[in-house]
XYZ file of C-alpha atoms in Angstrom:
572
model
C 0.000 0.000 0.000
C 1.291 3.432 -1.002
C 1.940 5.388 2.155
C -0.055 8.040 1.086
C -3.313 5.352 1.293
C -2.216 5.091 4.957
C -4.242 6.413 8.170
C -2.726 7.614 11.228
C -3.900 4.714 13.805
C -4.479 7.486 16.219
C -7.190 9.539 13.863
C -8.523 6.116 13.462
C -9.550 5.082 16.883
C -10.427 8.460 17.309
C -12.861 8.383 14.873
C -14.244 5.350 16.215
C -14.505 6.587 19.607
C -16.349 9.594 18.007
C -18.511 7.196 16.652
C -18.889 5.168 19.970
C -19.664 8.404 21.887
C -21.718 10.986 19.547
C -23.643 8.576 17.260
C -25.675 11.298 15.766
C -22.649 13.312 14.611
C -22.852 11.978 10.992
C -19.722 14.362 9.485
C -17.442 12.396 12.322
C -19.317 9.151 11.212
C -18.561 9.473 7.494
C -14.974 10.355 8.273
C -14.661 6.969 9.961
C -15.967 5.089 6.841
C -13.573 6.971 4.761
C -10.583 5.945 6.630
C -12.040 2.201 6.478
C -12.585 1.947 2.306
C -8.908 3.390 2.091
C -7.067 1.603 4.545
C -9.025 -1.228 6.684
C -6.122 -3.110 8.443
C -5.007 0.283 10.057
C -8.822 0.848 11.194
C -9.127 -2.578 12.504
C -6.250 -2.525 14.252
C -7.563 0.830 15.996
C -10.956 -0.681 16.348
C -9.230 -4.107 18.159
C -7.024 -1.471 20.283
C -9.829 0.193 21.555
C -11.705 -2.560 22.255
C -9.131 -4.338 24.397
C -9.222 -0.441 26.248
C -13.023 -0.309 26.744
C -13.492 -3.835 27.391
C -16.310 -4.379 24.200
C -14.758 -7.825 23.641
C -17.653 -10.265 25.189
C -15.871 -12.705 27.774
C -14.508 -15.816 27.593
C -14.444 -18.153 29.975
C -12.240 -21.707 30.734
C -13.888 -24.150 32.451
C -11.591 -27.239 34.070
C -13.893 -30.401 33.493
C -13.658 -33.136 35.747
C -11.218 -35.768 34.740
C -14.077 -38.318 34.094
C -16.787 -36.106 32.915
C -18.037 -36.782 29.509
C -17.105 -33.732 26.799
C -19.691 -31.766 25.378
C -20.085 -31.989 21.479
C -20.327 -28.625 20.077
C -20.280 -27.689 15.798
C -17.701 -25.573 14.517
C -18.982 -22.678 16.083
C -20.383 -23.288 19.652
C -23.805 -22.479 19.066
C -25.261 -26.404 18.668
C -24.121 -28.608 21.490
C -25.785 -31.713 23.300
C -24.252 -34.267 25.997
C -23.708 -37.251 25.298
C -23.477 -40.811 27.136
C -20.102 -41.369 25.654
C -18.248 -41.141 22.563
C -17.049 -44.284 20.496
C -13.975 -43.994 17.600
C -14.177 -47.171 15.381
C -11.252 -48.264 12.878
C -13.537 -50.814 11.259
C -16.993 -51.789 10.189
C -17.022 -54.267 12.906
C -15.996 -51.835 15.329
C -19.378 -49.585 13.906
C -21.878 -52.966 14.174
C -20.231 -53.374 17.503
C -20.957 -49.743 19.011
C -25.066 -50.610 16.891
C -25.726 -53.436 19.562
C -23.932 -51.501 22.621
C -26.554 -48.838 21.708
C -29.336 -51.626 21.671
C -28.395 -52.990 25.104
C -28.471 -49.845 26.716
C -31.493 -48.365 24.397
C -30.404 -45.459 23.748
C -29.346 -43.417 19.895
C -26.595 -43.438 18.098
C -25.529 -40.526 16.066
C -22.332 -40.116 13.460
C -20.301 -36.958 14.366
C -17.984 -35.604 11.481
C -16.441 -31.601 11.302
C -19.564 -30.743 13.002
C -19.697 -27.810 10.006
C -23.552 -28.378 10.198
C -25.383 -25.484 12.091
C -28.234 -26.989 12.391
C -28.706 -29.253 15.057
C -28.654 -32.312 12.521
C -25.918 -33.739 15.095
C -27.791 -32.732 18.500
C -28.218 -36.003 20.395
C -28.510 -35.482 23.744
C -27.555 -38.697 25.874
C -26.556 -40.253 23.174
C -23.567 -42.559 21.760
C -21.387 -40.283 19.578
C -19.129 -42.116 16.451
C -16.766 -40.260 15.245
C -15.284 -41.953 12.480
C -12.760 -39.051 11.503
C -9.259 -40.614 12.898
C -10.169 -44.336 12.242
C -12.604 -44.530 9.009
C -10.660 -42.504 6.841
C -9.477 -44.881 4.251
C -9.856 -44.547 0.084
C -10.017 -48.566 -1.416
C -9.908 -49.048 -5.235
C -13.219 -50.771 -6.583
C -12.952 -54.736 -6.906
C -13.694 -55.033 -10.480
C -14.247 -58.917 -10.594
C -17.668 -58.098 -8.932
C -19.345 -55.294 -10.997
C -21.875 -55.140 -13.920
C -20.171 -55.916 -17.499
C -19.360 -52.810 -18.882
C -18.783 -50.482 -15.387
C -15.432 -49.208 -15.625
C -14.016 -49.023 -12.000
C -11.486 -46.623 -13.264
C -13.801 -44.032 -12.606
C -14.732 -45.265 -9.219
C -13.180 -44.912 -5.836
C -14.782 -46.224 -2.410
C -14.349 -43.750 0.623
C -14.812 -44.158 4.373
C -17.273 -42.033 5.950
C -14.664 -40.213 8.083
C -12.278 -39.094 5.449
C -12.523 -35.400 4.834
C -13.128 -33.829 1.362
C -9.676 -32.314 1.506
C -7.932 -35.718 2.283
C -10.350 -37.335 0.159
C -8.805 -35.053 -3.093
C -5.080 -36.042 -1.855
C -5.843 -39.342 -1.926
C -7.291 -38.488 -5.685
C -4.832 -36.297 -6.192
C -2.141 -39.261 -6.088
C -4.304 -41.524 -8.634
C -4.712 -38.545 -11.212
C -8.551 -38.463 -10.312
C -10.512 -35.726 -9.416
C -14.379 -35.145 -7.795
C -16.724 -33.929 -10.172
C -17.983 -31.151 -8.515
C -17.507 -29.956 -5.040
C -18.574 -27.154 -2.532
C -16.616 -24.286 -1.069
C -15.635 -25.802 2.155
C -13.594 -28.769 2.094
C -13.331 -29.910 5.933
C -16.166 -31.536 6.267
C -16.254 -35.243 6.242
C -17.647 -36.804 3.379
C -20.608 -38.157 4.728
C -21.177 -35.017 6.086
C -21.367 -33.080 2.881
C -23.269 -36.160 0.976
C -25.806 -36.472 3.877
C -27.041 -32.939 4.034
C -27.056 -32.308 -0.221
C -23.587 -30.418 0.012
C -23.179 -28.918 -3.981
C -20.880 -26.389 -5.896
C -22.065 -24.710 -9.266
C -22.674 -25.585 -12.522
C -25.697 -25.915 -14.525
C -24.351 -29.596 -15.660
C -23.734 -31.024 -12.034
C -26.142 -31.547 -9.629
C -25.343 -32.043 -5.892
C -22.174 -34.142 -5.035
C -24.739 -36.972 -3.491
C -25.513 -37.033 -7.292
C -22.123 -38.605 -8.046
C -22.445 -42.050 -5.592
C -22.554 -45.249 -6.727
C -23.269 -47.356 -3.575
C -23.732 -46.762 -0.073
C -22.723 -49.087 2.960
C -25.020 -48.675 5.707
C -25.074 -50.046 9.469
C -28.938 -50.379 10.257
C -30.335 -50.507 13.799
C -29.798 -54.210 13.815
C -26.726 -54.062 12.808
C -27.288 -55.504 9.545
C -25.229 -53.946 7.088
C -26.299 -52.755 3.400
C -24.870 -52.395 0.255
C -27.510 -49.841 -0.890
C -27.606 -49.133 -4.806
C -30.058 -48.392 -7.498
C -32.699 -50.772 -8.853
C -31.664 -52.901 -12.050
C -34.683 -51.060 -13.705
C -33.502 -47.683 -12.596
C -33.405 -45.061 -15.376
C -31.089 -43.302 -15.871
C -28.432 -44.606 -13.069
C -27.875 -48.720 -13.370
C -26.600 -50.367 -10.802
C -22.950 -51.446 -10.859
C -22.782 -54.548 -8.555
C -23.628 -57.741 -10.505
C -25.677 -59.298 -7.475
C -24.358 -62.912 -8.980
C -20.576 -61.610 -8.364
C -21.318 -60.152 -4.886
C -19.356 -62.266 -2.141
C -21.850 -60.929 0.575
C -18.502 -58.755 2.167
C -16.340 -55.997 1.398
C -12.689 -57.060 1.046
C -11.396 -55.162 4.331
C -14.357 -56.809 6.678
C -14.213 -60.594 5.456
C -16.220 -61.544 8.908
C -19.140 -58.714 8.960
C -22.157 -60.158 6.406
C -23.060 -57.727 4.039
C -26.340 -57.855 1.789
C -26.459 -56.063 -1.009
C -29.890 -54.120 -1.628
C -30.349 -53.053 -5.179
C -33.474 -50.716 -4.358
C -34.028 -47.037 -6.027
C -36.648 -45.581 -3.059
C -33.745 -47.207 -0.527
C -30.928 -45.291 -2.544
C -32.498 -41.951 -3.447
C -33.472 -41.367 0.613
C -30.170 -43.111 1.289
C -27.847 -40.296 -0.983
C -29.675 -37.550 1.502
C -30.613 -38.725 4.684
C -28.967 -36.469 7.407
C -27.434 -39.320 9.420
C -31.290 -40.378 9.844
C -31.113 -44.310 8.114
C -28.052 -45.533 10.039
C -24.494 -45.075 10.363
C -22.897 -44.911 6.783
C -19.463 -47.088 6.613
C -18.443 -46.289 2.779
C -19.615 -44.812 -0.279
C -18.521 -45.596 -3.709
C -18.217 -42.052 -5.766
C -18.317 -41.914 -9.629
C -15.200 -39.644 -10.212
C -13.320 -38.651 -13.796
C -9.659 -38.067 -14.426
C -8.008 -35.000 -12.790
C -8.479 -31.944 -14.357
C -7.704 -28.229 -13.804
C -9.844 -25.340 -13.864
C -9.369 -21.674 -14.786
C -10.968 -19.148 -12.965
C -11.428 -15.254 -13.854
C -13.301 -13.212 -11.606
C -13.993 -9.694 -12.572
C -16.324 -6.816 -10.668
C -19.278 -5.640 -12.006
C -23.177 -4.744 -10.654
C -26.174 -6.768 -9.782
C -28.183 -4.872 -12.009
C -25.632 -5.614 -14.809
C -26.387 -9.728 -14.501
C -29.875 -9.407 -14.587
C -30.784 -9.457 -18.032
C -28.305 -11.959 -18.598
C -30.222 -14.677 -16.137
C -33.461 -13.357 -17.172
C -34.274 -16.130 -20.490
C -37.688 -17.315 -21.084
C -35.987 -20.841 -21.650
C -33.719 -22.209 -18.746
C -30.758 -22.572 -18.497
C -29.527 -19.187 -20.119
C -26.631 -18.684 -22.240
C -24.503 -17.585 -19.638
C -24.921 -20.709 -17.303
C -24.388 -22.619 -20.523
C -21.306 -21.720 -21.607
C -19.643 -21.353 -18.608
C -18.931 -24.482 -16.718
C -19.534 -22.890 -13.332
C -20.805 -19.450 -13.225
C -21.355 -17.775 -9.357
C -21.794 -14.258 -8.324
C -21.126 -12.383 -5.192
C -23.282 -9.426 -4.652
C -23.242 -6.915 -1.790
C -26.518 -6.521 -0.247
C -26.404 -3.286 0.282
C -26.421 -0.823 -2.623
C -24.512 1.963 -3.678
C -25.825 5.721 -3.657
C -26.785 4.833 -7.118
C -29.319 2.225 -5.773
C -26.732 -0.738 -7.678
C -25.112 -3.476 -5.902
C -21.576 -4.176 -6.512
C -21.004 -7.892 -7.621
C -18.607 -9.928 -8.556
C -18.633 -12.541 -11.454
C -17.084 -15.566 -10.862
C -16.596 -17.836 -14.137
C -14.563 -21.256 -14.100
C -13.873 -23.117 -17.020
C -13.067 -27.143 -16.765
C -9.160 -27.859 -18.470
C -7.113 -30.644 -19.071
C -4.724 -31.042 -16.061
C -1.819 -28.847 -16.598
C 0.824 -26.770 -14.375
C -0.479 -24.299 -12.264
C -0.464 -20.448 -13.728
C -1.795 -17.287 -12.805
C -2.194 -15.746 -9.503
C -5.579 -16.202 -7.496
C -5.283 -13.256 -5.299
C -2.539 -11.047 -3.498
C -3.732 -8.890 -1.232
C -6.738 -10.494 -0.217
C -5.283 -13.635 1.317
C -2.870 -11.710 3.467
C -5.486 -9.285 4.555
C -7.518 -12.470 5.374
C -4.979 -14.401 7.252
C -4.611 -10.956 9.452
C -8.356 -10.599 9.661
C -9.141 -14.131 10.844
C -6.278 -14.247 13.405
C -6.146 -10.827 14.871
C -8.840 -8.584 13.929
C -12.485 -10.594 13.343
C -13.521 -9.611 16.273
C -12.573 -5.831 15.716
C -14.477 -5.911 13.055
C -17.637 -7.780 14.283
C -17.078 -5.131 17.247
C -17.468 -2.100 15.124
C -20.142 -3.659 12.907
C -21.982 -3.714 16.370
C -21.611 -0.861 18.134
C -22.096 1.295 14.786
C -24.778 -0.563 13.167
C -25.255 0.202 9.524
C -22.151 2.525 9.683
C -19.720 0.261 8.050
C -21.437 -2.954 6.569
C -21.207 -1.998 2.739
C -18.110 -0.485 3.007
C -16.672 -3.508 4.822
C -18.469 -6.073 1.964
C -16.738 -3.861 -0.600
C -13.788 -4.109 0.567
C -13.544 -7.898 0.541
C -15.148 -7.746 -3.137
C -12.017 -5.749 -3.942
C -9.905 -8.045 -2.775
C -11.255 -10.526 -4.240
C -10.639 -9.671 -7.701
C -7.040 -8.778 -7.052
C -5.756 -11.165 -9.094
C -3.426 -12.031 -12.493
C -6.331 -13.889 -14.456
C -6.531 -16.424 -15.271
C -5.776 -18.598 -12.241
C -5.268 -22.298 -12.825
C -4.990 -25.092 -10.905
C -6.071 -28.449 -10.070
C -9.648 -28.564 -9.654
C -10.290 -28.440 -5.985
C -7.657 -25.990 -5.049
C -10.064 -23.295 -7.372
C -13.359 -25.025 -6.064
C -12.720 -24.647 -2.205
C -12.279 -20.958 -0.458
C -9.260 -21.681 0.865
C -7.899 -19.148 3.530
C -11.440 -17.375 3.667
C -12.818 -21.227 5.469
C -10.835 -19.630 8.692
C -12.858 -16.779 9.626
C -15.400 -17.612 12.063
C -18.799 -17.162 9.635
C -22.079 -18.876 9.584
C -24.346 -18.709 6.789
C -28.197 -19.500 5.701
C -28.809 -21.075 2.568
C -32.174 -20.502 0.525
C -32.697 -23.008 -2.611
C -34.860 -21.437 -5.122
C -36.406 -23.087 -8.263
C -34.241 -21.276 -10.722
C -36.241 -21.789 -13.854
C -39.218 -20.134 -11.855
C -37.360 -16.662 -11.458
C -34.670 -16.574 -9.922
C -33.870 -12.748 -10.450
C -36.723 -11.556 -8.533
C -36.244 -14.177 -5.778
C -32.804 -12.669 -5.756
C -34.521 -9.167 -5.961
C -36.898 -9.746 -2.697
C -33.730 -11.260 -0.522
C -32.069 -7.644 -1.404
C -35.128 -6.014 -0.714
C -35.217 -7.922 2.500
C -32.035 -7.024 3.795
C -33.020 -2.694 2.975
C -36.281 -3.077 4.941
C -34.792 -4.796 7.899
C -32.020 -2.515 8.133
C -33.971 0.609 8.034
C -36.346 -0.996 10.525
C -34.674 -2.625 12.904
C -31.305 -1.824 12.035
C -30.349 -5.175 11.658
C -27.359 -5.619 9.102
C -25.765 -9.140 7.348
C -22.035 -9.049 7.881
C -21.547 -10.728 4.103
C -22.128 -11.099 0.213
C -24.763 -13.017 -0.905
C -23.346 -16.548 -2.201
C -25.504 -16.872 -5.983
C -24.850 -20.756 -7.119
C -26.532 -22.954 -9.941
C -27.266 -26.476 -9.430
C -28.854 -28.967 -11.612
C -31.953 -30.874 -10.456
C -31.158 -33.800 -8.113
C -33.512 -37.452 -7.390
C -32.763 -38.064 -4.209
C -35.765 -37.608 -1.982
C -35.039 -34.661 0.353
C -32.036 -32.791 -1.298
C -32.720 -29.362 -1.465
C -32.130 -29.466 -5.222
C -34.837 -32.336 -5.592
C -36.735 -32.196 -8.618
C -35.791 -28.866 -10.161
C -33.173 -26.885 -11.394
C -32.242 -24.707 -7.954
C -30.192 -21.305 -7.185
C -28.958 -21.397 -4.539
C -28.332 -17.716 -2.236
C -26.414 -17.942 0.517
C -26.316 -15.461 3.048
C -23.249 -15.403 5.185
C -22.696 -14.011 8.699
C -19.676 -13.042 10.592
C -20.198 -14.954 13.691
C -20.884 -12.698 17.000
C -22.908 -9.565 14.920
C -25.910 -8.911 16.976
C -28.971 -10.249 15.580
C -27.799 -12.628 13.075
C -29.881 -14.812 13.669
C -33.515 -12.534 14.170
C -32.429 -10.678 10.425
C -31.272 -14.193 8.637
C -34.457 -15.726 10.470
C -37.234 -12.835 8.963
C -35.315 -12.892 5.678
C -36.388 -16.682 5.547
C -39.821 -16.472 6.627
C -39.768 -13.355 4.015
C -39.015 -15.500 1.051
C -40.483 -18.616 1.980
C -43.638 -16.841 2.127
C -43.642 -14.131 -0.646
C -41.839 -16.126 -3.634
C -42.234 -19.663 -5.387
C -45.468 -21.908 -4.304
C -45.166 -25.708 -2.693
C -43.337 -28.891 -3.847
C -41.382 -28.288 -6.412
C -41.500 -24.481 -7.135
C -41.056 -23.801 -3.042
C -38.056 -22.256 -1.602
C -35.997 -24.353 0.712
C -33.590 -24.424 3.105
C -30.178 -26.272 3.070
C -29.950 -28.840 5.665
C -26.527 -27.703 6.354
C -27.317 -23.871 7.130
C -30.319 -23.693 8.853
C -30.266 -22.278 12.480
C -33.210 -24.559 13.108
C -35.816 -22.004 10.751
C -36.839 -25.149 8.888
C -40.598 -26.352 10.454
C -42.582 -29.130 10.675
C -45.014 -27.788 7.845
C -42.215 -26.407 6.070
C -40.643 -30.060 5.134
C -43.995 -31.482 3.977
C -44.950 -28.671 2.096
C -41.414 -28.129 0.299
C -40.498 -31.659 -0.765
C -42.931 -33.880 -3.298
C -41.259 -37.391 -1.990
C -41.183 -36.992 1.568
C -43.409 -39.729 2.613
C -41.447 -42.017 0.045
C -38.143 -40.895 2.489
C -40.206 -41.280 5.641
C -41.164 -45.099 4.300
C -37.994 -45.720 4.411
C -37.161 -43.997 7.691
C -39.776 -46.212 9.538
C -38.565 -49.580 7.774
C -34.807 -48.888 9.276
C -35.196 -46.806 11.826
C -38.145 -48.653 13.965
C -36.763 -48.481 17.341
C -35.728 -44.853 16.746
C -32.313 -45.544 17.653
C -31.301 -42.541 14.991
C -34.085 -40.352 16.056
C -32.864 -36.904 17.497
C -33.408 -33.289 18.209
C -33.529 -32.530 14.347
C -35.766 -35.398 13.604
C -38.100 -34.541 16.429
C -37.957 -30.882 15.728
C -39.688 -31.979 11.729
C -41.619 -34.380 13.093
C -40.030 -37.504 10.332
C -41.614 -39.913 12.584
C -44.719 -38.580 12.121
């Protein structure tokens, strides 16, 4: 930064004082958002000084826990936690049928505990037995090819452990020049954490990565285990297990019984089931050879992209031609009423060397922010509500085009966020049917977001997230049955009333745009604070009682009933 771009740290916590103190003195106020857009790591730092000063940091406390007291679970970011009756780390699928018939002799649930990146409370099981498969079922096995379908090519097939994580899941790829389809943002979750809840990326061609497995091993409450895979009649997805070739075991469990269940209403409420079936041992994932993928991201306005997802046949040109199109948009708009927005376009390569440069001052500005200064900054957002929020957005959207275009790499190393996964954030995810208008949907969030502010002065600490995914089968992903935008609205974690504004702007949307079934908005699994009802899930999702069917056949005893299951009423 040139020095003349610098401000004094002194002016700056001055002005933020000013700002603390006289609230109504908007010159002073104006000043302080001035210093911010031109240099926002001095302003921070001022902001984090004078918060240490005046004590705005909220507390934190250590508690010493008994030596034989039983740890709470908590998610990634404190706010869903349960106790548990213990916590059990298998190494094998006998170890997971073993900790099945504990749970049976002491009747009580079982639940599968991964990153714990869900904020819902998908994983809240109070009292129960916790697996966490993460240090022990973490292995990637090459697909036996003596036992599959004439014609299935297992070169395109790996079969994953539930606890590996999607980052150690592309090293292990990485080193057998393969590569996942598609993937999301985030890439430390485990993978039956991202398949369960209907985890996805973008791209009008790809539909959620649960839309990539092959076969699913399941534990049931008996501890039976399943080989779970489409019917031989299925259209368009065949099985791949010749049930003539099966040996009734996988190769690394010769002495657990396996049966192999070639059933499509099994396998499309297996691919999304929120942990609510069983405990899932294994998938087999369709992958292709490794690839790369060039990204360009360039800054333009909301009101710019319009026209060019506005088409009276879907999908439009631009999603077309572009492998996997996303936009960033700030919610709050310029004096000019637009919103700045960033265009994010990726095109799918043949592997070559890395080239370009993703970004250079933005990941250095975000390795400061998340260790040192996210709290300044949620801390200003808070006590000057309103005051800084665009700014602050635009800033970031800056960054984030600070790059040599175009930047190539391997495919997951442009899919995830990288550095930006560090910052404590939350986020709501709405699922719209895209063919059905997604511009206006988009329209009313941003509408949303002005009312509330002006009315309550509550503010989003974040760009809205705009994704395409194609339509998905299986029974309760949020992409089921149409072609889906998705808009995600992230949060800084700690601004006051996150969760009141993300709530309304939910109950907003859900209401005003879209109808039921198939044209409804919905909520990801994933990112929902618990806003999801009862009504909600049997008025958004067509197949539902086909998923509950299956619920009741393996769940009878409720053994994988929980808070979340409770709180929808699935038994029901």
């Amino acid at each position: 930064m040139d020095q003349a771009d610098k401000v004094d740290p002194n002016e700056a916590a001055e002005l933020f004082i000013w700002a603390l103190t006289r609230p109504d003195d908007e010159d002073k106020k104006q000043q302080l958002v001035a210093a911010f857009e031109k240099d926002p790591r001095t302003v921070l730092d001022a902001v984090d000084a004078v918060a240490n000063r005046l004590d705005l940091y909220p507390p934190h406390f250590d508690f010493q826990a008994r030596a034989d007291a039983v740890e709470t679970w908590k998610n990634c970011i404190g706010e869903q936690s349960c106790l548990p009756l213990g916590y059990r780390r298998s190494t094998s699928l006998k170890g997971l049928v073993g900790v099945i018939a504990e749970a049976r002799d002491k009747k009580v649930a079982v639940r599968a505990i991964g990153s714990g990146h869900s904020f819902s409370d998908i994983t809240n099981s109070q009292g129960a037995l916790l697996v966490d498969p993460s240090s022990g079922l973490n292995q990637v096995f090459p697909v036996d090819p003596s036992i599959l379908h004439d014609g299935s090519d297992p070169a395109n097939m790996i079969r994953a452990q539930c606890g590996i994580t999607v980052a150690d899941l592309n090293k292990a790829l990485d080193a057998k020049k393969l590569g996942l389809i598609n993937m999301g943002a985030y890439d430390g979750q485990t993978i039956s954490g991202a398949l369960s809840t209907g985890t996805h990326g973008s791209g009008a061609k790809y539909g959620p990565m649960a839309d990539f497995l092959l076969s699913i091993v399941l534990v049931t409450e008996s501890g039976k285990v399943y080989q779970i895979e489409p019917s031989p009649s299925s259209t368009p997805q065949q099985p791949i297990t010749d049930p003539a070739k099966f040996p009734g075991h996988l190769p690394e469990a010769p002495d657990v019984p396996v049966e192999l269940k070639q059933d499509d209403e099994w396998f499309r409420a297996a691919k999304v089931a929120m942990g609510c079936l069983g405990i899932i041992y294994s998938y087999t994932i369709r992958v292709q050879e490794a690839f790369s993928v060039s990204e360009v991201r360039s800054m333009t306005t909301w009101e710019a992209m319009k026209p060019l997802l506005s088409s009276s046949s879907w999908p439009p040109p631009i999603l077309q031609d572009i492998d996997h199109f996303e936009l960033l948009i700030n919610p709050y708009a310029e004096d000019n009423a637009s919103h700045k927005c960033i265009k994010v376009e990726r095109t799918r390569k043949k592997l070559q060397k890395p080239s370009g440069e993703r970004l250079s001052g933005f990941w250095s500005w975000m390795e400061k922010l998340s260790v040192k200064n996210s709290w300044a900054l949620v801390t200003a957002l808070n006590k000057v509500p309103g005051l800084l929020n665009r700014s602050a957005i635009n800033t970031a959207l800056g960054f984030l085009v600070d790059m040599a275009p175009p930047y190539v790499d391997v495919s997951h190393a442009v899919f995830t966020l990288g550095v930006e996964n560090t910052v404590s954030a939350w986020a709501v995810e709405l699922h719209v049917d895209a063919a059905e208008d997604c511009v206006a949907a988009i329209d009313k969030v941003l509408a949303a977001f002005k009312t509330l502010g002006r009315e309550h002065k509550w503010y989003i600490a974040g760009p809205l997230g705009i994704r395409f995914i194609r339509a998905s089968d299986a029974f309760l992903a949020p992409q089921a049955g149409r072609f889906t935008c998705a808009v995600e609205l992230d949060m800084l974690y700690g601004i006051h009333h996150d969760r009141e504004l993300l709530g309304k702007v939910k109950e907003i949307i859900c209401s005003t745009v879209g109808g039921d079934g198939n044209h409804s908005v919905r909520v990801h699994w994933g990112l929902d604070w618990g806003y999801t009802t009862r009504d909600d899930v049997r008025r958004w999702y067509p197949d539902l009682g086909r998923w509950q069917a299956v619920f009741r056949e393996l769940n009878t005893t409720g053994m994988f009933d929980n808070a979340f299951t409770k709180r929808l009423g699935l038994r029901e």
